[in-house]
Coordinates of C-alpha atoms and ligand atoms in Angstrom, one line a residue:
M1 CA 52.5 -57.6 -164.6
S2 CA 53.5 -55.0 -162.7
V3 CA 50.5 -53.5 -162.1
D4 CA 47.5 -54.7 -160.3
V5 CA 45.4 -52.1 -161.4
V6 CA 45.2 -49.6 -164.4
V7 CA 42.1 -47.7 -163.0
V8 CA 40.9 -45.4 -166.9
G9 CA 38.9 -42.4 -165.6
L10 CA 39.6 -40.6 -162.8
G11 CA 36.2 -39.9 -162.0
Y12 CA 33.7 -39.2 -159.6
V13 CA 34.0 -43.5 -160.1
G14 CA 37.4 -43.6 -161.5
L15 CA 38.9 -42.1 -158.8
P16 CA 37.1 -43.6 -155.5
L17 CA 37.8 -47.2 -156.7
A18 CA 41.8 -45.9 -157.7
Q19 CA 41.5 -45.2 -153.9
A20 CA 40.0 -48.4 -152.4
A21 CA 42.3 -50.5 -154.2
C22 CA 44.8 -48.7 -153.2
S23 CA 44.4 -49.0 -149.0
A24 CA 43.2 -53.3 -149.9
G25 CA 47.0 -52.6 -151.3
L26 CA 47.0 -53.1 -154.9
S27 CA 49.8 -51.8 -156.5
V28 CA 47.0 -49.3 -158.5
V29 CA 48.1 -46.3 -161.8
G30 CA 45.1 -44.3 -162.9
F31 CA 44.9 -43.0 -166.8
D32 CA 43.5 -40.0 -167.9
V33 CA 43.2 -38.1 -171.1
K34 CA 42.8 -34.8 -169.2
D35 CA 46.8 -33.7 -168.3
A36 CA 45.7 -30.9 -165.5
L37 CA 43.6 -33.2 -163.7
V38 CA 46.6 -35.8 -163.7
A39 CA 49.4 -32.9 -162.7
G40 CA 46.5 -32.7 -160.1
L41 CA 45.8 -36.0 -158.8
N42 CA 50.1 -36.5 -158.5
A43 CA 50.3 -32.4 -156.5
G44 CA 48.2 -34.1 -154.4
K45 CA 45.2 -32.6 -155.1
S46 CA 41.8 -34.2 -155.0
H47 CA 38.4 -32.8 -158.2
V48 CA 35.7 -34.9 -157.3
D49 CA 33.8 -34.2 -153.9
D50 CA 33.8 -37.9 -152.0
L51 CA 38.0 -37.1 -151.3
S52 CA 40.3 -35.4 -150.0
D53 CA 43.8 -33.9 -150.6
A54 CA 44.7 -36.0 -147.8
D55 CA 42.9 -38.7 -149.3
I56 CA 45.6 -38.3 -151.9
A57 CA 47.8 -37.8 -150.3
T58 CA 47.5 -40.8 -149.0
M59 CA 47.0 -42.9 -152.0
L60 CA 50.2 -41.9 -153.0
S61 CA 52.1 -43.2 -150.5
Q62 CA 50.7 -46.0 -151.2
G63 CA 52.2 -46.2 -154.3
F64 CA 49.1 -44.6 -155.8
S65 CA 50.2 -42.8 -159.0
A66 CA 48.6 -40.9 -162.2
T67 CA 49.2 -40.6 -166.1
T68 CA 48.3 -39.7 -169.7
N69 CA 50.8 -41.6 -170.7
S70 CA 49.1 -45.0 -172.6
S71 CA 51.6 -47.1 -172.2
V72 CA 51.0 -48.2 -168.7
L73 CA 48.2 -49.8 -169.7
A74 CA 50.5 -52.7 -171.0
T75 CA 51.6 -53.8 -167.5
A76 CA 48.5 -54.1 -165.5
A77 CA 46.9 -57.3 -165.3
A78 CA 43.6 -55.7 -164.7
I79 CA 42.0 -52.5 -166.8
V80 CA 38.9 -51.1 -165.8
I81 CA 37.2 -48.4 -167.3
C82 CA 35.7 -46.5 -166.1
V83 CA 34.4 -42.9 -168.2
P84 CA 31.5 -40.8 -168.6
T85 CA 28.4 -42.5 -170.3
P86 CA 25.9 -39.4 -171.5
L87 CA 23.6 -38.5 -173.6
S88 CA 24.6 -37.2 -177.6
D89 CA 22.7 -34.0 -179.1
E90 CA 19.6 -35.8 -180.0
G91 CA 19.6 -37.7 -177.4
G92 CA 20.6 -40.9 -177.1
P93 CA 23.5 -42.5 -175.8
D94 CA 27.1 -40.9 -176.4
L95 CA 29.6 -44.1 -175.7
G96 CA 32.7 -42.1 -177.4
A97 CA 34.8 -42.3 -174.4
V98 CA 33.8 -45.6 -173.6
L99 CA 34.9 -46.6 -177.2
G100 CA 38.2 -43.7 -176.9
A101 CA 39.2 -45.3 -173.9
T102 CA 38.6 -49.0 -175.7
R103 CA 40.8 -48.3 -178.0
T104 CA 43.7 -47.3 -176.3
I105 CA 44.0 -50.4 -174.4
A106 CA 43.0 -52.4 -177.7
S107 CA 46.7 -50.7 -179.0
Q108 CA 48.2 -52.5 -175.3
L109 CA 46.1 -55.7 -175.0
Q110 CA 48.4 -58.3 -173.6
P111 CA 47.8 -61.9 -173.5
G112 CA 46.5 -62.9 -169.8
Q113 CA 45.3 -59.2 -169.3
L114 CA 41.2 -58.7 -167.7
V115 CA 39.3 -56.1 -168.4
I116 CA 36.2 -54.7 -166.8
L117 CA 34.2 -52.0 -167.8
E118 CA 32.0 -50.1 -165.0
S119 CA 29.8 -46.9 -167.1
T120 CA 26.4 -47.9 -167.6
T121 CA 25.4 -48.3 -170.3
Y122 CA 22.5 -50.6 -171.8
P123 CA 22.6 -54.2 -172.3
G124 CA 25.4 -55.6 -174.9
T125 CA 27.9 -52.9 -174.6
T126 CA 30.4 -54.9 -174.0
D127 CA 30.0 -57.9 -176.0
E128 CA 28.7 -55.9 -178.3
D129 CA 30.4 -52.5 -179.0
V130 CA 33.7 -53.0 -176.5
R131 CA 34.6 -56.7 -177.0
P132 CA 34.9 -56.5 -181.1
L133 CA 37.5 -53.1 -180.7
L134 CA 39.7 -55.0 -177.5
E135 CA 40.0 -57.9 -180.9
A136 CA 41.0 -56.1 -183.3
N137 CA 44.5 -57.2 -183.1
G138 CA 43.8 -60.8 -182.4
L139 CA 44.0 -61.4 -179.4
V140 CA 40.0 -63.5 -178.2
A141 CA 37.9 -62.8 -175.3
G142 CA 37.7 -65.6 -173.2
K143 CA 40.7 -67.2 -174.0
D144 CA 43.0 -64.3 -175.0
F145 CA 42.1 -62.2 -172.0
S146 CA 39.3 -62.0 -169.8
L147 CA 36.2 -59.8 -169.6
A148 CA 33.7 -58.6 -168.0
F149 CA 30.7 -55.8 -166.6
S150 CA 30.7 -54.1 -163.3
P151 CA 28.9 -51.4 -162.7
E152 CA 29.4 -48.4 -160.7
R153 CA 26.6 -48.4 -157.5
I154 CA 29.0 -44.9 -156.0
D155 CA 26.7 -42.9 -154.0
P156 CA 28.9 -39.3 -153.9
G157 CA 28.7 -38.4 -150.6
N158 CA 26.6 -41.0 -148.7
P159 CA 28.2 -41.0 -145.5
V160 CA 27.1 -44.9 -144.6
Y161 CA 27.6 -46.9 -148.5
G162 CA 30.8 -46.4 -150.0
M163 CA 33.3 -48.8 -152.4
K164 CA 33.2 -51.6 -149.6
N165 CA 31.0 -52.1 -148.1
T166 CA 27.9 -51.7 -151.4
P167 CA 28.0 -55.1 -153.1
K168 CA 29.1 -55.7 -156.2
V169 CA 27.9 -57.0 -159.3
V170 CA 29.8 -59.2 -161.8
G171 CA 29.1 -60.4 -164.6
G172 CA 32.3 -62.1 -167.6
F173 CA 32.4 -62.4 -170.9
T174 CA 32.6 -66.4 -170.7
P175 CA 31.9 -68.0 -166.4
E176 CA 35.6 -67.6 -166.6
C177 CA 35.7 -64.0 -167.3
T178 CA 33.1 -63.8 -164.1
E179 CA 34.9 -66.0 -161.6
R180 CA 38.4 -63.9 -162.1
A181 CA 36.8 -60.8 -162.0
A182 CA 34.8 -61.5 -159.0
N183 CA 38.1 -62.3 -157.6
F184 CA 39.9 -59.7 -158.4
Y185 CA 37.7 -57.5 -156.4
A186 CA 37.2 -59.4 -153.7
R187 CA 40.4 -58.6 -153.0
F188 CA 38.4 -54.8 -152.1
V189 CA 35.1 -54.9 -151.7
D190 CA 33.3 -57.3 -149.3
T191 CA 30.7 -58.9 -151.2
V192 CA 30.8 -59.8 -154.9
V193 CA 27.0 -60.9 -156.2
R194 CA 28.0 -63.0 -159.4
A195 CA 25.6 -62.1 -162.1
K196 CA 25.2 -64.5 -165.3
G197 CA 27.0 -62.7 -167.7
T198 CA 28.0 -58.8 -169.1
R199 CA 24.2 -58.2 -170.5
E200 CA 22.1 -59.4 -167.0
A201 CA 25.2 -57.0 -165.4
E202 CA 24.3 -54.4 -167.6
L203 CA 20.6 -54.5 -167.0
A204 CA 21.0 -54.8 -163.2
K205 CA 22.7 -51.0 -163.3
L206 CA 19.1 -49.9 -165.5
I207 CA 17.0 -51.7 -163.9
E208 CA 18.1 -49.5 -160.2
N209 CA 18.4 -45.8 -161.6
T210 CA 15.1 -46.3 -163.7
Y211 CA 12.8 -47.8 -160.7
R212 CA 14.2 -44.8 -158.4
H213 CA 13.8 -42.2 -161.8
V214 CA 9.9 -44.3 -162.3
N215 CA 8.7 -43.8 -158.6
I216 CA 10.3 -40.2 -158.5
A217 CA 7.7 -39.5 -161.0
L218 CA 5.2 -41.2 -160.0
M219 CA 5.3 -39.1 -156.0
N220 CA 5.9 -36.3 -159.1
E221 CA 2.7 -36.5 -160.8
L222 CA 1.5 -37.1 -157.1
A223 CA 2.4 -33.8 -156.0
Q224 CA 0.9 -31.5 -158.6
F225 CA -2.7 -34.1 -157.9
A226 CA -2.2 -33.7 -154.1
H227 CA -1.8 -29.8 -154.6
L228 CA -4.9 -29.4 -156.7
L229 CA -6.9 -31.7 -153.9
E230 CA -5.5 -30.3 -150.8
V231 CA -3.8 -32.8 -149.6
D232 CA -0.5 -32.6 -147.8
L233 CA 1.8 -35.8 -149.6
W234 CA 4.8 -35.0 -147.5
D235 CA 2.4 -36.4 -144.0
A236 CA 1.2 -39.3 -146.6
I237 CA 4.5 -40.2 -147.4
K238 CA 6.1 -40.5 -143.5
A239 CA 2.3 -42.6 -143.1
A240 CA 2.5 -45.1 -145.9
S241 CA 6.4 -45.3 -144.7
S242 CA 5.4 -47.3 -142.1
K243 CA 3.8 -49.9 -143.4
P244 CA 7.4 -52.7 -142.8
F245 CA 7.0 -54.4 -145.8
G246 CA 6.3 -53.9 -150.0
F247 CA 6.2 -50.7 -149.4
Q248 CA 9.7 -48.5 -150.5
A249 CA 8.9 -44.1 -149.9
F250 CA 10.3 -42.1 -152.7
Y251 CA 9.8 -38.1 -152.7
P252 CA 9.1 -35.3 -155.1
G253 CA 11.3 -32.6 -155.8
P254 CA 11.5 -29.4 -158.1
G255 CA 13.2 -33.0 -160.8
V256 CA 16.2 -35.3 -161.3
G257 CA 19.5 -34.0 -161.9
G258 CA 22.7 -35.8 -161.4
H259 CA 24.9 -38.2 -163.9
C260 CA 22.5 -40.8 -163.4
I261 CA 19.1 -40.4 -163.2
P262 CA 18.1 -37.9 -166.3
I263 CA 20.5 -39.7 -168.4
D264 CA 20.7 -43.7 -167.9
P265 CA 16.9 -44.8 -168.6
N266 CA 17.6 -43.7 -172.0
Y267 CA 20.2 -45.4 -172.6
L268 CA 17.6 -48.7 -171.6
S269 CA 14.8 -46.7 -173.7
Y270 CA 16.7 -46.4 -176.1
R271 CA 18.3 -49.8 -177.0
V272 CA 13.9 -51.7 -176.4
K273 CA 13.7 -48.9 -179.8
T274 CA 17.0 -49.9 -181.7
Q275 CA 16.5 -53.6 -180.9
T276 CA 12.7 -54.3 -181.3
G277 CA 10.9 -51.2 -182.4
Q278 CA 8.5 -50.2 -179.5
P279 CA 8.9 -47.2 -177.0
F280 CA 9.4 -47.9 -173.2
R281 CA 6.6 -46.4 -172.3
F282 CA 7.2 -46.3 -168.7
I283 CA 10.8 -44.3 -169.5
E284 CA 9.0 -41.8 -171.6
L285 CA 6.5 -41.0 -169.2
A286 CA 8.7 -40.8 -166.3
Q287 CA 11.1 -38.9 -168.4
E288 CA 8.5 -36.2 -169.9
V289 CA 7.0 -35.6 -165.6
N290 CA 10.2 -35.3 -164.0
A291 CA 11.4 -32.4 -166.7
G292 CA 8.4 -31.2 -166.3
M293 CA 9.2 -30.3 -162.9
P294 CA 11.3 -26.9 -163.0
E295 CA 8.3 -25.9 -164.9
Y296 CA 5.5 -26.6 -163.1
V297 CA 7.6 -24.8 -159.6
K298 CA 7.8 -21.9 -161.9
H299 CA 3.8 -21.6 -161.9
R300 CA 4.1 -22.4 -158.3
I301 CA 6.5 -19.7 -157.1
Q302 CA 4.0 -17.3 -159.7
D303 CA 1.1 -18.3 -158.0
S304 CA 2.0 -17.4 -154.6
L305 CA 3.5 -14.2 -155.7
N306 CA 0.4 -13.6 -156.8
D307 CA -1.5 -14.6 -153.9
A308 CA 0.7 -11.7 -152.3
K309 CA -0.7 -9.6 -154.8
L310 CA 2.7 -9.7 -156.4
A311 CA 3.7 -10.4 -160.2
L312 CA 6.6 -13.0 -161.4
N313 CA 8.1 -9.8 -163.2
G314 CA 10.2 -7.8 -161.4
A315 CA 9.9 -10.3 -157.9
K316 CA 13.1 -10.9 -155.9
V317 CA 13.2 -14.3 -156.8
L318 CA 16.0 -16.4 -154.0
L319 CA 17.3 -19.9 -154.9
I320 CA 18.8 -21.3 -152.1
G321 CA 20.8 -24.5 -153.1
V322 CA 21.6 -24.6 -156.9
T323 CA 23.0 -28.5 -157.0
Y324 CA 21.3 -32.0 -158.1
K325 CA 21.8 -33.2 -154.9
P326 CA 22.8 -32.1 -150.6
N327 CA 26.1 -31.9 -150.5
I328 CA 28.3 -32.0 -152.4
A329 CA 29.2 -29.5 -155.0
D330 CA 27.9 -31.9 -158.4
E331 CA 25.6 -29.4 -160.5
R332 CA 25.7 -31.9 -163.5
E333 CA 21.7 -31.9 -165.1
S334 CA 20.3 -29.4 -162.0
P335 CA 17.6 -29.5 -162.6
V336 CA 17.5 -25.5 -160.8
R337 CA 19.4 -24.9 -164.3
P338 CA 15.7 -24.5 -165.6
L339 CA 13.8 -23.2 -163.4
A340 CA 16.1 -20.4 -163.2
Q341 CA 16.1 -19.8 -166.6
A342 CA 12.2 -20.1 -166.6
L343 CA 12.0 -18.1 -163.2
L344 CA 14.3 -15.2 -165.6
A345 CA 12.4 -15.9 -168.8
G346 CA 9.2 -14.1 -166.7
G347 CA 11.0 -11.6 -166.0
A348 CA 12.3 -12.6 -162.4
D349 CA 15.0 -11.0 -160.3
V350 CA 17.2 -14.1 -160.1
S351 CA 20.0 -14.5 -156.5
Y352 CA 21.4 -18.1 -155.6
H353 CA 23.1 -19.6 -152.3
D354 CA 25.3 -22.4 -151.7
P355 CA 27.9 -23.3 -150.2
F356 CA 29.7 -26.1 -152.5
V357 CA 29.0 -23.6 -155.4
P358 CA 30.4 -19.5 -155.4
E359 CA 29.6 -18.6 -159.1
W360 CA 27.0 -20.1 -161.3
N361 CA 26.1 -20.2 -164.8
V362 CA 22.2 -20.2 -165.7
D363 CA 22.7 -21.1 -168.9
S364 CA 24.9 -24.4 -169.2
E365 CA 27.2 -26.1 -167.1
H366 CA 29.7 -26.6 -169.8
G367 CA 31.5 -23.7 -169.9
H368 CA 31.1 -20.0 -170.8
H369 CA 30.4 -19.4 -173.6
D370 CA 29.7 -15.6 -174.8
G371 CA 26.1 -13.9 -172.9
D372 CA 26.0 -16.7 -170.4
R373 CA 24.0 -15.2 -167.3
V374 CA 26.8 -15.9 -164.9
L375 CA 25.7 -15.2 -161.2
T376 CA 27.6 -15.4 -157.4
S377 CA 26.2 -16.7 -154.5
V378 CA 24.3 -14.5 -152.0
S379 CA 27.0 -13.5 -149.3
D380 CA 24.7 -13.6 -146.4
V381 CA 21.7 -16.5 -146.9
Y382 CA 20.1 -15.6 -143.9
E383 CA 20.2 -11.3 -144.5
A384 CA 19.1 -12.2 -148.2
V385 CA 16.0 -14.5 -147.5
A386 CA 14.7 -11.4 -145.3
T387 CA 14.8 -8.7 -148.7
A388 CA 13.7 -11.3 -151.1
D389 CA 10.6 -11.8 -152.0
I390 CA 10.1 -15.4 -151.9
T391 CA 13.1 -17.3 -151.4
V392 CA 13.2 -21.4 -153.1
L393 CA 14.7 -24.2 -150.5
L394 CA 15.8 -26.9 -153.9
Q395 CA 18.8 -28.0 -151.4
P396 CA 18.7 -28.7 -148.3
H397 CA 22.6 -28.7 -147.6
K398 CA 23.3 -29.2 -144.1
S399 CA 25.2 -26.4 -143.0
Y400 CA 22.1 -24.5 -143.1
D401 CA 19.8 -23.8 -139.8
L402 CA 15.8 -23.8 -141.8
A403 CA 14.4 -23.0 -139.2
Q404 CA 16.1 -19.8 -139.6
L405 CA 15.6 -19.7 -143.0
A406 CA 11.8 -20.1 -143.1
S407 CA 11.4 -17.6 -139.5
A408 CA 13.6 -14.9 -141.5
S409 CA 11.6 -15.6 -144.9
K410 CA 8.9 -13.4 -145.9
K411 CA 7.9 -16.0 -147.9
L412 CA 9.0 -19.8 -148.8
F413 CA 8.5 -21.7 -150.7
D414 CA 10.0 -25.2 -150.2
T415 CA 9.9 -28.7 -152.9
R416 CA 11.5 -30.5 -150.1
G417 CA 9.0 -31.0 -147.6
L418 CA 11.1 -30.0 -144.0
L419 CA 9.0 -27.0 -143.5
Q420 CA 5.6 -25.6 -141.4
G421 CA 4.6 -22.5 -140.6
A422 CA 2.5 -19.7 -141.7
N423 CA 4.9 -18.2 -144.4
V424 CA 6.2 -21.3 -145.8
E425 CA 4.2 -23.0 -149.4
R426 CA 5.1 -26.8 -150.0
L427 CA 5.7 -28.3 -153.1
Ligands
NAD1 N1 29.3 -40.0 -161.0 C1 28.2 -40.5 -160.2 O1 27.4 -41.1 -159.3 C2 28.1 -42.0 -160.9 C3 27.6 -43.5 -159.8 C4 28.1 -44.9 -160.8 C5 27.7 -45.1 -162.2 N2 28.0 -43.6 -162.8 C6 28.5 -44.2 -164.0 O2 30.4 -44.3 -164.0 C7 30.6 -43.5 -164.8 C8 31.9 -42.8 -165.2 O3 31.1 -41.5 -164.3 P1 31.9 -40.6 -163.8 O4 30.8 -39.4 -163.0 O5 33.1 -40.6 -163.2 O6 31.9 -40.1 -164.8 P2 33.8 -37.7 -164.6 O7 33.3 -37.6 -165.2 O8 33.7 -37.8 -163.1 O9 34.8 -39.0 -164.8 C9 35.2 -39.2 -165.6 C10 37.3 -39.0 -166.3 O10 37.1 -40.0 -167.8 C11 38.4 -39.5 -168.2 N3 38.2 -39.2 -169.6 C12 36.9 -39.1 -170.5 N4 37.9 -40.0 -171.5 C13 38.8 -41.2 -171.0 C14 39.4 -41.9 -172.2 N5 39.2 -42.3 -173.4 N6 40.6 -42.5 -171.9 C15 40.9 -41.6 -170.7 N7 39.6 -41.1 -169.7 C16 39.1 -40.5 -170.4 C17 37.3 -37.9 -168.4 O11 38.7 -37.1 -168.2 C18 37.3 -38.1 -166.4 O12 38.2 -37.7 -166.2 C19 29.3 -43.1 -165.9 O13 29.4 -44.0 -166.9 C20 28.4 -42.7 -165.0 O14 27.1 -43.3 -165.3 C21 28.6 -42.7 -162.4

């Protein structure tokens, strides 16, 4: 085999993986179906937040290249699949990219290769969906080639934990597959954790995300009650956090976003429902509470305007930060989009500021369609807050001087519990 690893899918997950393998001295080729993305990478251009153009240049100097030509797959010792696992229009898993990538790999599969799926998915996918496709041409998993699942744990924008120092969970189709996959990751990850099999490794990832989803929902529901009870929830969470054991702080907010928290638990509840016929009530409840937050925040904004004898209809509402988490450009599934839609539906004059998003399509995160409302970030945020009837802090990017934002605002609704003052109202 002439290449140590081919990474399939060069996005938020695949590209940092390729980078980590390159820096450890492995020979790495990236395979993706998008021509422009591949051409960009080969020209030294990064399209993900965590990697700069300079990082890509370093990777290229270490021998990395990207391609859309699937024949490269036949030359790899290991193949790692990092393609998206979104939801279908009906809200269930959409394994289209995983199955598409697997079919492409199957067409090139060679004896002795190691195939690892990293895409987040329900327990059973590697064994029941991926393995039969790979075995279609006669090679047998665990005998002719190795097969494993290893969940990606990347946290875009996290300055402390990256690929190397985040422990990697690995579960193989056979114990030998587990060992082989573990040895592969050990070449560029500090700690490898062996799970019993592919299903346990698949479920491990869903436990992590469902745990966050449910606990955030608990705080979101509590935020609504704490408001009615006139208790400062943020202060109460701070006090509870002083317990050095048995408690981990989660915080309320305008809703959940990103590629993981709002999506992955659905893979688990779907699997539970289709296999057992029963609803996974915790997940469904968390979904309902978290998805209701943008509408709740809209009501709070409306109430706040009402206190100042203003109607939402015609009020100038400035949204600060539209991405789903601070300090990155990713706006996938951001709860700010349904919030803006609800405010616009109520007649508000909505504007926004985000240093990472110069132009923002309020109606769609998947390209422009006729009739979409597209806004441009206001140029001077500190001037804009002074003229807005209400400013809504949604994402506290570190470039903001929050105290200045608060003092310059007529009224500020803080969904993150970071500010105080006579003109500040917290979620
Ligand atoms: N982004 C995150 O923070 C994160 C964190 C942990 C886990 N994950 C999981 O990792 C997986 C990948 O997510 P991502 O954020 O990297 O997605 P992404 O959309 O950033 O990148 C996926 C890439 O795969 C490519 N692709 C799609 N179909 C392909 C095919 N058939 N063959 C080759 N390439 C193909 C796309 O062109 C794209 O470049 C998902 O399952 C996701 O749930 C993501």
